[in-house]
Tab-separated table of C-alpha atoms and ligand atoms in Angstrom:
chain	number	residue	atom	x	y	z
A	1	UNK	CA	109.163	70.805	81.110
A	2	UNK	CA	111.287	70.095	84.164
A	3	UNK	CA	109.686	67.638	86.698
A	4	UNK	CA	109.070	69.122	90.241
A	5	UNK	CA	111.780	67.926	92.521
A	6	UNK	CA	109.299	66.896	95.045
A	7	UNK	CA	106.183	64.901	94.940
A	8	UNK	CA	103.633	64.491	97.534
A	9	UNK	CA	101.345	61.299	97.429
A	10	UNK	CA	98.443	60.409	99.442
A	11	UNK	CA	99.205	56.988	101.082
A	12	UNK	CA	95.579	56.512	101.147
A	13	UNK	CA	94.568	56.825	97.436
A	14	UNK	CA	97.709	57.647	95.819
A	15	UNK	CA	96.787	60.931	94.406
A	16	UNK	CA	99.543	63.181	93.728
A	17	UNK	CA	100.204	66.800	94.977
A	18	UNK	CA	103.067	69.274	94.472
A	19	UNK	CA	103.022	70.564	97.844
A	20	UNK	CA	102.076	69.072	101.345
A	21	UNK	CA	98.646	69.640	102.814
A	22	UNK	CA	96.925	68.214	106.027
A	23	UNK	CA	93.972	66.581	103.959
A	24	UNK	CA	93.774	64.679	100.946
A	25	UNK	CA	91.310	66.581	98.502
A	26	UNK	CA	90.677	63.437	96.513
A	27	UNK	CA	89.814	60.887	99.280
A	28	UNK	CA	89.132	63.264	102.258
A	29	UNK	CA	91.756	61.335	104.447
A	30	UNK	CA	93.691	63.340	106.996
A	31	UNK	CA	97.418	63.146	107.607
A	32	UNK	CA	98.207	60.745	104.742
A	33	UNK	CA	100.020	62.939	102.273
A	34	UNK	CA	103.836	62.183	102.413
A	35	UNK	CA	106.847	63.114	100.573
A	36	UNK	CA	107.811	60.716	97.958
A	37	UNK	CA	111.455	60.813	96.624
A	38	UNK	CA	112.497	59.233	93.406
A	39	UNK	CA	114.229	55.888	94.100
A	40	UNK	CA	117.395	56.993	92.583
A	41	UNK	CA	117.774	60.127	94.533
A	42	UNK	CA	119.660	60.714	97.662
A	43	UNK	CA	123.397	60.150	98.687
A	44	UNK	CA	124.726	56.938	97.970
A	45	UNK	CA	121.847	55.850	95.937
A	46	UNK	CA	122.734	54.425	92.576
A	47	UNK	CA	120.511	55.383	89.368
A	48	UNK	CA	118.372	52.429	88.287
A	49	UNK	CA	120.199	52.311	84.914
A	50	UNK	CA	123.344	50.920	86.860
A	51	UNK	CA	123.595	47.045	86.914
A	52	UNK	CA	122.017	45.031	89.671
A	53	UNK	CA	122.087	41.214	90.371
A	54	UNK	CA	120.216	38.665	87.868
A	55	UNK	CA	117.225	37.440	89.054
A	56	UNK	CA	116.536	33.812	88.959
A	57	UNK	CA	113.962	32.968	86.490
A	58	UNK	CA	112.040	29.485	86.669
A	59	UNK	CA	109.363	27.622	84.694
A	60	UNK	CA	105.509	27.889	85.409
A	61	UNK	CA	105.091	24.221	85.720
A	62	UNK	CA	106.122	22.870	89.216
A	63	UNK	CA	106.237	19.816	91.099
A	64	UNK	CA	105.367	21.139	94.299
A	65	UNK	CA	102.052	20.133	95.791
A	66	UNK	CA	99.574	22.883	96.591
A	67	UNK	CA	99.933	24.270	99.978
A	68	UNK	CA	98.442	22.244	102.529
A	69	UNK	CA	95.567	23.809	104.275
A	70	UNK	CA	94.414	23.465	107.673
A	71	UNK	CA	90.848	23.323	108.268
A	72	UNK	CA	89.412	24.484	111.569
A	73	UNK	CA	86.250	23.182	113.241
A	74	UNK	CA	84.508	26.142	111.975
A	75	UNK	CA	83.381	25.218	108.752
A	76	UNK	CA	81.826	28.603	107.751
A	77	UNK	CA	85.480	30.104	108.425
A	78	UNK	CA	87.274	27.553	106.222
A	79	UNK	CA	84.676	27.997	103.602
A	80	UNK	CA	85.316	31.741	103.329
A	81	UNK	CA	89.090	30.981	103.458
A	82	UNK	CA	88.733	28.871	100.409
A	83	UNK	CA	88.828	25.625	102.266
A	84	UNK	CA	91.016	26.366	105.286
A	85	UNK	CA	93.853	28.309	106.333
A	86	UNK	CA	96.985	28.563	103.885
A	87	UNK	CA	100.375	28.690	105.419
A	88	UNK	CA	102.370	31.807	105.119
A	89	UNK	CA	99.402	33.773	104.065
A	90	UNK	CA	98.295	37.181	105.289
A	91	UNK	CA	94.639	37.761	105.899
A	92	UNK	CA	93.007	41.256	106.820
A	93	UNK	CA	89.544	41.201	108.783
A	94	UNK	CA	87.511	44.237	108.709
A	95	UNK	CA	84.097	45.093	110.302
A	96	UNK	CA	82.559	47.677	112.406
A	97	UNK	CA	83.189	48.093	116.078
A	98	UNK	CA	81.375	45.854	118.389
A	99	UNK	CA	80.260	43.402	115.382
A	100	UNK	CA	82.328	40.423	116.794
A	101	UNK	CA	85.720	40.555	115.258
A	102	UNK	CA	87.759	39.698	118.280
A	103	UNK	CA	84.837	37.076	119.294
A	104	UNK	CA	85.478	35.391	115.884
A	105	UNK	CA	89.161	35.495	116.001
A	106	UNK	CA	89.337	34.083	119.396
A	107	UNK	CA	87.214	31.364	118.279
A	108	UNK	CA	89.311	30.822	115.200
A	109	UNK	CA	92.523	30.986	117.364
A	110	UNK	CA	91.128	28.189	119.532
A	111	UNK	CA	89.747	26.095	116.557
A	112	UNK	CA	93.128	26.219	114.763
A	113	UNK	CA	94.997	25.440	117.925
A	114	UNK	CA	92.712	22.428	118.325
A	115	UNK	CA	93.390	21.343	114.855
A	116	UNK	CA	97.158	21.317	115.668
A	117	UNK	CA	98.599	24.727	114.840
A	118	UNK	CA	100.673	26.836	117.268
A	119	UNK	CA	98.701	29.939	117.698
A	120	UNK	CA	99.721	33.305	119.384
A	121	UNK	CA	96.949	35.760	119.896
A	122	UNK	CA	98.198	39.308	120.433
A	123	UNK	CA	95.595	42.089	121.602
A	124	UNK	CA	96.488	45.522	121.101
A	125	UNK	CA	93.089	46.916	122.175
A	126	UNK	CA	92.169	44.768	125.235
A	127	UNK	CA	94.302	43.691	128.511
A	128	UNK	CA	95.180	39.983	128.847
A	129	UNK	CA	92.505	39.880	131.445
A	130	UNK	CA	89.771	40.957	129.293
A	131	UNK	CA	90.701	38.576	126.646
A	132	UNK	CA	90.810	35.762	129.299
A	133	UNK	CA	87.330	36.916	130.322
A	134	UNK	CA	85.957	36.304	126.860
A	135	UNK	CA	87.494	32.965	126.391
A	136	UNK	CA	86.013	32.002	129.426
A	137	UNK	CA	82.600	33.093	128.292
A	138	UNK	CA	83.159	31.190	125.174
A	139	UNK	CA	84.278	28.087	126.881
A	140	UNK	CA	87.747	28.102	125.256
A	141	UNK	CA	89.926	28.756	128.476
A	142	UNK	CA	91.557	25.294	128.056
A	143	UNK	CA	92.522	26.082	124.583
A	144	UNK	CA	96.351	25.957	123.688
A	145	UNK	CA	96.451	29.258	122.495
A	146	UNK	CA	99.315	31.647	123.544
A	147	UNK	CA	98.272	35.271	124.438
A	148	UNK	CA	99.981	38.532	124.674
A	149	UNK	CA	98.883	42.105	125.108
A	150	UNK	CA	101.344	44.520	123.418
A	151	UNK	CA	101.221	47.265	120.723
A	152	UNK	CA	104.959	47.570	120.028
A	153	UNK	CA	105.514	46.324	116.537
A	154	UNK	CA	109.238	45.722	117.113
A	155	UNK	CA	108.727	43.600	120.148
A	156	UNK	CA	106.019	41.795	118.501
A	157	UNK	CA	108.045	40.886	115.583
A	158	UNK	CA	110.952	39.664	117.728
A	159	UNK	CA	108.568	37.436	119.492
A	160	UNK	CA	106.969	36.005	116.476
A	161	UNK	CA	110.479	35.475	115.021
A	162	UNK	CA	111.416	33.660	118.290
A	163	UNK	CA	108.360	31.576	118.753
A	164	UNK	CA	107.744	30.737	115.071
A	165	UNK	CA	103.875	30.311	115.201
A	166	UNK	CA	101.766	28.615	112.643
A	167	UNK	CA	99.360	31.316	112.907
A	168	UNK	CA	99.569	34.829	114.472
A	169	UNK	CA	96.208	36.921	115.151
A	170	UNK	CA	96.844	40.597	115.584
A	171	UNK	CA	94.012	42.526	116.885
A	172	UNK	CA	94.051	45.200	115.516
A	173	UNK	CA	96.376	46.557	112.976
A	174	UNK	CA	95.409	50.208	114.119
A	175	UNK	CA	96.635	49.827	117.372
A	176	UNK	CA	100.283	48.701	116.296
A	177	UNK	CA	102.840	51.162	116.746
A	178	UNK	CA	106.290	51.145	115.084
A	179	UNK	CA	109.183	53.312	116.531
A	180	UNK	CA	110.587	53.681	112.875
A	181	UNK	CA	107.766	55.923	111.963
A	182	UNK	CA	107.011	58.998	113.616
A	183	UNK	CA	103.393	59.493	113.575
A	184	UNK	CA	100.554	58.257	115.950
A	185	UNK	CA	99.189	54.773	116.234
A	186	UNK	CA	96.211	54.413	113.356
A	187	UNK	CA	97.821	56.781	111.271
A	188	UNK	CA	98.157	55.960	107.888
A	189	UNK	CA	102.018	55.455	107.861
A	190	UNK	CA	101.937	53.414	110.862
A	191	UNK	CA	99.089	51.139	109.630
A	192	UNK	CA	101.095	50.585	106.384
A	193	UNK	CA	104.037	49.909	108.256
A	194	UNK	CA	102.523	47.248	110.615
A	195	UNK	CA	100.878	45.671	107.679
A	196	UNK	CA	104.110	45.392	105.744
A	197	UNK	CA	106.147	44.058	108.598
A	198	UNK	CA	103.413	41.544	109.359
A	199	UNK	CA	102.923	40.642	105.835
A	200	UNK	CA	106.839	40.164	105.340
A	201	UNK	CA	106.840	37.962	108.304
A	202	UNK	CA	104.169	35.679	107.167
A	203	UNK	CA	106.174	35.326	103.699
A	204	UNK	CA	109.569	35.016	105.234
A	205	UNK	CA	108.885	32.865	108.364
A	206	UNK	CA	105.840	30.825	106.949
A	207	UNK	CA	103.546	32.028	109.782
A	208	UNK	CA	100.162	32.601	108.652
A	209	UNK	CA	98.971	36.378	110.125
A	210	UNK	CA	95.433	37.383	110.542
A	211	UNK	CA	95.089	41.211	111.053
A	212	UNK	CA	92.107	42.740	112.150
A	213	UNK	CA	91.078	46.011	110.543
A	214	UNK	CA	89.017	48.945	111.755
A	215	UNK	CA	86.495	50.246	109.270
A	216	UNK	CA	85.810	53.961	108.610
A	217	UNK	CA	82.314	55.550	108.539
A	218	UNK	CA	81.497	54.387	104.946
A	219	UNK	CA	82.718	51.028	105.640
A	220	UNK	CA	86.034	50.603	104.281
A	221	UNK	CA	88.886	49.298	106.159
A	222	UNK	CA	90.607	52.360	107.711
A	223	UNK	CA	94.146	53.483	106.696
A	224	UNK	CA	95.721	53.126	103.334
A	225	UNK	CA	94.184	51.251	100.363
A	226	UNK	CA	97.605	49.747	99.769
A	227	UNK	CA	97.155	47.437	103.063
A	228	UNK	CA	94.253	45.749	101.119
A	229	UNK	CA	96.747	45.125	98.093
A	230	UNK	CA	99.593	43.815	100.313
A	231	UNK	CA	97.503	41.021	101.915
A	232	UNK	CA	96.432	37.662	100.315
A	233	UNK	CA	92.794	37.794	101.591
A	234	UNK	CA	90.342	40.401	102.593
A	235	UNK	CA	87.526	39.521	104.532
A	236	UNK	CA	84.430	41.626	105.955
A	237	UNK	CA	82.592	40.946	108.878
A	238	UNK	CA	79.037	42.342	108.596
A	239	UNK	CA	75.716	42.495	110.227
A	240	UNK	CA	73.040	44.655	111.116
A	241	UNK	CA	72.692	45.943	114.756
A	242	UNK	CA	69.724	44.343	116.459
A	243	UNK	CA	69.901	41.301	114.267
A	244	UNK	CA	71.964	38.394	115.650
A	245	UNK	CA	73.202	37.344	112.189
A	246	UNK	CA	76.740	38.017	111.097
A	247	UNK	CA	78.149	37.368	107.835
A	248	UNK	CA	81.669	36.969	106.740
A	249	UNK	CA	82.371	37.943	103.337
A	250	UNK	CA	85.656	37.255	101.175
A	251	UNK	CA	86.148	40.354	99.015
A	252	UNK	CA	89.721	39.408	97.966
A	253	UNK	CA	91.492	36.022	98.022
A	254	UNK	CA	94.471	34.914	96.380
A	255	UNK	CA	93.743	31.285	97.437
A	256	UNK	CA	90.068	30.862	96.946
A	257	UNK	CA	87.068	32.264	95.679
A	258	UNK	CA	85.962	35.923	96.222
A	259	UNK	CA	82.554	36.961	97.280
A	260	UNK	CA	82.208	33.722	99.233
A	261	UNK	CA	80.110	33.998	102.536
A	262	UNK	CA	80.182	32.411	105.755
A	263	UNK	CA	76.986	32.827	107.891
A	264	UNK	CA	77.085	33.066	111.757
A	265	UNK	CA	74.798	33.866	114.699
A	266	UNK	CA	75.823	35.815	117.726
A	267	UNK	CA	74.619	34.040	120.870
A	268	UNK	CA	75.391	34.556	124.574
A	269	UNK	CA	78.278	32.369	124.223
A	270	UNK	CA	79.765	33.328	121.047
A	271	UNK	CA	79.367	32.754	117.266
A	272	UNK	CA	77.694	29.600	116.135
A	273	UNK	CA	77.787	28.518	112.657
A	274	UNK	CA	74.546	28.785	110.364
A	275	UNK	CA	74.909	26.056	108.209
A	276	UNK	CA	71.636	26.518	106.296
A	277	UNK	CA	71.337	30.388	105.857
A	278	UNK	CA	68.207	30.288	103.449
A	279	UNK	CA	66.229	28.927	106.424
A	280	UNK	CA	67.654	31.469	108.644
A	281	UNK	CA	66.872	34.605	106.363
A	282	UNK	CA	63.443	33.295	105.645
A	283	UNK	CA	62.520	32.126	109.179
A	284	UNK	CA	60.733	35.526	110.201
A	285	UNK	CA	58.506	35.328	107.000
A	286	UNK	CA	54.949	35.060	107.643
A	287	UNK	CA	52.031	34.689	105.162
A	288	UNK	CA	52.910	36.209	101.636
A	289	UNK	CA	52.187	39.717	101.882
A	290	UNK	CA	52.033	42.489	99.059
A	291	UNK	CA	55.622	43.824	98.588
A	292	UNK	CA	57.591	40.712	99.920
A	293	UNK	CA	59.351	38.521	97.344
A	294	UNK	CA	61.796	35.651	97.972
A	295	UNK	CA	64.767	35.951	95.731
A	296	UNK	CA	66.920	32.873	94.866
A	297	UNK	CA	70.448	34.255	95.013
A	298	UNK	CA	74.120	32.761	94.832
A	299	UNK	CA	76.319	33.929	97.318
A	300	UNK	CA	80.001	32.779	96.586
A	301	UNK	CA	79.538	28.984	95.702
A	302	UNK	CA	76.177	28.294	97.297
A	303	UNK	CA	72.582	29.527	96.784
A	304	UNK	CA	70.804	31.444	99.434
A	305	UNK	CA	67.374	32.637	99.558
A	306	UNK	CA	66.586	36.017	100.792
A	307	UNK	CA	63.278	38.132	100.878
A	308	UNK	CA	62.882	41.600	99.397
A	309	UNK	CA	60.465	43.776	100.905
A	310	UNK	CA	59.019	46.854	99.227
A	311	UNK	CA	56.888	49.652	100.540
A	312	UNK	CA	55.198	52.140	98.103
A	313	UNK	CA	53.301	54.967	99.449
A	314	UNK	CA	52.075	58.497	98.476
A	315	UNK	CA	54.658	61.116	99.141
A	316	UNK	CA	54.030	64.166	101.025
A	317	UNK	CA	57.204	65.591	99.651
A	318	UNK	CA	57.816	67.201	96.338
A	319	UNK	CA	60.937	65.081	96.030
A	320	UNK	CA	59.596	61.515	96.748
A	321	UNK	CA	61.890	59.333	99.017
A	322	UNK	CA	63.928	56.433	97.550
A	323	UNK	CA	65.150	54.291	100.616
A	324	UNK	CA	67.324	51.168	100.203
A	325	UNK	CA	68.924	48.812	102.671
A	326	UNK	CA	70.943	45.950	101.521
A	327	UNK	CA	70.821	46.745	97.941
A	328	UNK	CA	72.256	49.148	95.539
A	329	UNK	CA	70.503	52.550	95.351
A	330	UNK	CA	71.273	53.334	91.639
A	331	UNK	CA	70.290	49.760	90.582
A	332	UNK	CA	66.757	50.538	92.234
A	333	UNK	CA	66.713	53.970	90.352
A	334	UNK	CA	67.231	52.053	87.043
A	335	UNK	CA	64.352	49.454	87.788
A	336	UNK	CA	61.997	52.122	88.465
A	337	UNK	CA	62.962	53.985	85.236
A	338	UNK	CA	62.557	50.729	83.407
A	339	UNK	CA	59.101	50.246	84.911
A	340	UNK	CA	58.103	53.598	84.218
A	341	UNK	CA	59.263	53.886	80.458
A	342	UNK	CA	58.904	50.331	79.226
A	343	UNK	CA	55.770	49.136	81.093
A	344	UNK	CA	54.069	52.691	81.684
A	345	UNK	CA	53.853	52.131	85.471
A	346	UNK	CA	54.596	55.615	87.072
A	347	UNK	CA	56.514	55.923	90.424
A	348	UNK	CA	56.281	59.725	90.462
A	349	UNK	CA	54.899	61.128	93.562
A	350	UNK	CA	55.473	57.710	95.502
A	351	UNK	CA	57.743	56.977	98.264
A	352	UNK	CA	59.671	53.893	97.674
A	353	UNK	CA	61.347	51.978	100.526
A	354	UNK	CA	63.319	48.723	99.560
A	355	UNK	CA	64.773	46.364	102.305
A	356	UNK	CA	66.325	42.902	102.185
A	357	UNK	CA	65.381	41.119	105.277
A	358	UNK	CA	67.915	39.802	107.874
A	359	UNK	CA	70.623	42.246	107.463
A	360	UNK	CA	71.835	40.645	104.373
A	361	UNK	CA	73.347	42.776	101.465
A	362	UNK	CA	72.667	41.739	97.917
A	363	UNK	CA	74.846	42.979	94.933
A	364	UNK	CA	73.823	40.532	92.265
A	365	UNK	CA	72.310	41.758	89.004
A	366	UNK	CA	70.195	38.545	89.162
A	367	UNK	CA	67.821	40.221	91.866
A	368	UNK	CA	66.429	42.732	89.582
A	369	UNK	CA	63.541	40.846	88.751
A	370	UNK	CA	62.746	40.005	92.321
A	371	UNK	CA	63.210	43.896	93.182
A	372	UNK	CA	60.553	44.844	90.413
A	373	UNK	CA	58.261	42.319	91.519
A	374	UNK	CA	58.345	43.483	95.059
A	375	UNK	CA	57.946	47.103	93.909
A	376	UNK	CA	55.050	46.064	91.667
A	377	UNK	CA	53.347	43.990	94.184
A	378	UNK	CA	53.797	46.876	97.026
A	379	UNK	CA	52.453	49.276	94.366
A	380	UNK	CA	49.405	47.441	93.298
A	381	UNK	CA	48.991	45.884	97.051
A	382	UNK	CA	48.736	42.295	95.357
A	383	UNK	CA	50.826	39.618	96.778
A	384	UNK	CA	52.540	37.179	94.673
A	385	UNK	CA	51.301	33.619	94.731
A	386	UNK	CA	52.694	31.689	97.789
A	387	UNK	CA	55.682	29.618	97.587
A	388	UNK	CA	57.106	31.453	94.664
A	389	UNK	CA	60.758	32.388	94.100
A	390	UNK	CA	61.850	34.987	91.578
A	391	UNK	CA	65.160	35.875	89.802
A	392	UNK	CA	66.491	37.204	86.513
A	393	UNK	CA	68.483	40.306	85.270
A	394	UNK	CA	66.398	43.248	83.572
A	395	UNK	CA	68.066	45.228	80.847
A	396	UNK	CA	67.532	48.918	80.019
A	397	UNK	CA	65.232	47.729	77.072
A	398	UNK	CA	62.861	45.899	79.707
A	399	UNK	CA	64.046	42.293	78.467
A	400	UNK	CA	64.852	39.766	80.967
A	401	UNK	CA	68.290	37.994	80.907
A	402	UNK	CA	68.817	34.607	82.112
A	403	UNK	CA	71.311	34.275	84.982
A	404	UNK	CA	73.956	31.771	85.973
A	405	UNK	CA	73.578	28.814	88.203
A	406	UNK	CA	69.655	28.781	87.357
A	407	UNK	CA	69.642	24.909	88.362
A	408	UNK	CA	71.298	25.607	91.798
A	409	UNK	CA	68.788	28.311	92.368
A	410	UNK	CA	65.900	26.166	91.778
A	411	UNK	CA	67.309	23.323	93.486
A	412	UNK	CA	67.640	25.382	96.780
A	413	UNK	CA	64.204	26.762	96.241
A	414	UNK	CA	62.562	23.255	96.085
A	415	UNK	CA	64.436	22.168	99.234
A	416	UNK	CA	62.856	24.943	101.103
A	417	UNK	CA	59.512	24.001	100.005
A	418	UNK	CA	58.951	26.571	97.284
A	419	UNK	CA	56.898	25.224	94.101
A	420	UNK	CA	57.031	27.854	91.754
A	421	UNK	CA	59.811	29.958	90.113
A	422	UNK	CA	59.634	32.928	87.994
A	423	UNK	CA	62.625	33.530	85.833
A	424	UNK	CA	64.043	34.679	82.498
A	425	UNK	CA	63.369	32.443	79.411
A	426	UNK	CA	66.540	30.893	78.021
A	427	UNK	CA	68.299	30.001	81.293
A	428	UNK	CA	69.594	26.082	81.697
A	429	UNK	CA	66.939	25.059	84.350
A	430	UNK	CA	67.709	21.284	83.962
A	431	UNK	CA	64.868	19.301	84.967
A	432	UNK	CA	63.496	21.997	86.993
A	433	UNK	CA	63.344	19.774	90.148
A	434	UNK	CA	59.694	19.451	89.792
A	435	UNK	CA	59.052	23.123	90.155
A	436	UNK	CA	56.341	24.860	87.969
A	437	UNK	CA	58.296	27.479	86.096
A	438	UNK	CA	57.269	30.603	84.672
A	439	UNK	CA	59.574	31.606	81.950
A	440	UNK	CA	59.137	35.332	80.840
A	441	UNK	CA	60.728	37.226	77.794
A	442	UNK	CA	60.465	40.767	79.297
A	443	UNK	CA	59.040	42.864	82.170
A	444	UNK	CA	55.859	43.585	80.243
A	445	UNK	CA	55.169	39.924	80.128
A	446	UNK	CA	55.782	39.689	83.820
A	447	UNK	CA	53.402	42.693	84.556
A	448	UNK	CA	50.784	41.453	82.283
A	449	UNK	CA	50.813	37.892	83.780
A	450	UNK	CA	50.766	38.865	87.504
A	451	UNK	CA	49.355	42.326	87.967
A	452	UNK	CA	46.672	42.492	85.178
A	453	UNK	CA	47.467	45.450	82.837
A	454	UNK	CA	49.345	47.152	85.539
B	501	TYD	P1	83.719	41.985	119.829
B	501	TYD	O1	84.204	40.526	119.295
B	501	TYD	O2	84.349	42.519	120.957
B	501	TYD	O3	83.536	43.111	118.645
B	501	TYD	P2	84.707	43.775	117.827
B	501	TYD	O4	85.898	42.898	118.290
B	501	TYD	O5	84.396	43.605	116.480
B	501	TYD	O6	84.537	45.100	118.391
B	501	TYD	O7	82.061	41.721	120.185
B	501	TYD	C1	81.464	42.442	120.971
B	501	TYD	C2	79.979	42.207	121.132
B	501	TYD	O8	79.720	41.001	120.960
B	501	TYD	C3	79.552	42.672	122.279
B	501	TYD	O9	78.517	43.632	122.181
B	501	TYD	C4	78.942	41.589	123.091
B	501	TYD	C5	78.825	40.550	122.136
B	501	TYD	N1	78.937	39.267	122.397
B	501	TYD	C6	78.046	38.398	122.519
B	501	TYD	O10	76.805	38.701	122.233
B	501	TYD	N2	78.088	37.019	122.877
B	501	TYD	C7	79.484	36.465	123.235
B	501	TYD	O11	79.642	35.543	123.543
B	501	TYD	C8	80.544	37.551	123.109
B	501	TYD	C9	82.010	37.103	123.435
B	501	TYD	C10	80.205	38.841	122.821
B	502	MG	MG1	87.659	43.881	119.115
């Protein structure tokens, strides 16, 4: 079959079409479909079969020292970056509008400048005066940071090329505008061009680049997915409105662990670091109530205690509600199904609400047992014994599986004054740190031990 001479590719999700359309059917992105010509087509282009130059090959072993990182005074930011800023790296920071990205990056700019780096902050969203006002509010107006307010990519690249900063911060990638691409700023092709040029600048000139990326309604960084592939590190700045906690989470990091978190608190004078997140997430906790269970989780490299809260109530609807904040909805459905079919505890006709306190998002399967405990405790209206933490994974058979880093989880719980842990049999508990451990084989045993016959 002859190949179609034209291919149209969505720049956002890489879906292929034989004709152009305004909206991608696959990912729903508007104006992201562009014609893609094969490499060898066009006048003056050689076919790939023609000989090119030979690429230099080298060994895997190297005598070069690992890249020197620069640590800022913001320890939580350094942790998420994997121990400081790597020279010539490209970092993308995404987050909802108003969550505090510009605030974080201005503080980071100042911290890195004080650590001796030459830092340029380019704002495409706010006028210089506005950025200066924020700097004054943060008490950072004396920091040796150079500031520009511009959106023309060509001018910005020329300036960065001449100035050779150690770190350039671009706020935001969606406002950048390149005259080589004829579509509006913020469009997929503009964002891709800006990200590509800035990443290339980072690699060629050795300046680290931090870019801000807006997120779409469903929480993804807006624009083409390829931007996330281009950069070395992707961070998300998250938080609930109405809560002062902000979590900086690494979802990709070529120079450090992914899934690391840094915790901040938004105050009247900027973001302050939270070095003991467990204490913060549990700070609003009162006396143990039915439906409330403390989970000892691991976020990145450190243990964090959070509280799961469940509410189970008779439903007035024919289709009972299942509402989750901070955890995965399909995982909740799985646990309800296991409770129902393995332990004989029905949730039909009952509305179920599950919430992680403090605006934290948990994705570990290790939280399964804590969720099941919260659901049972809410349903039976029985509180778990005070000072108890719960963790363990639940399999579809109802068996409990031990989870990694059991010792660290217990240690953190001990540190925060917990005395009992409910967990799966078989994990490496070490000395248990003086905690009383209730090790269980399956969910039925858990129900029998803590909720009578269920
Ligand atoms: P901002 O950094 O502008 O958010 P983004 O760049 O992600 O859109 O932060 C905006 C919010 O932060 C705004 O609602 C005010 C609040 N804020 C404080 O509470 N304290 C502060 O010191 C600053 C600078 C901002
Ligand atoms: Mg901003």
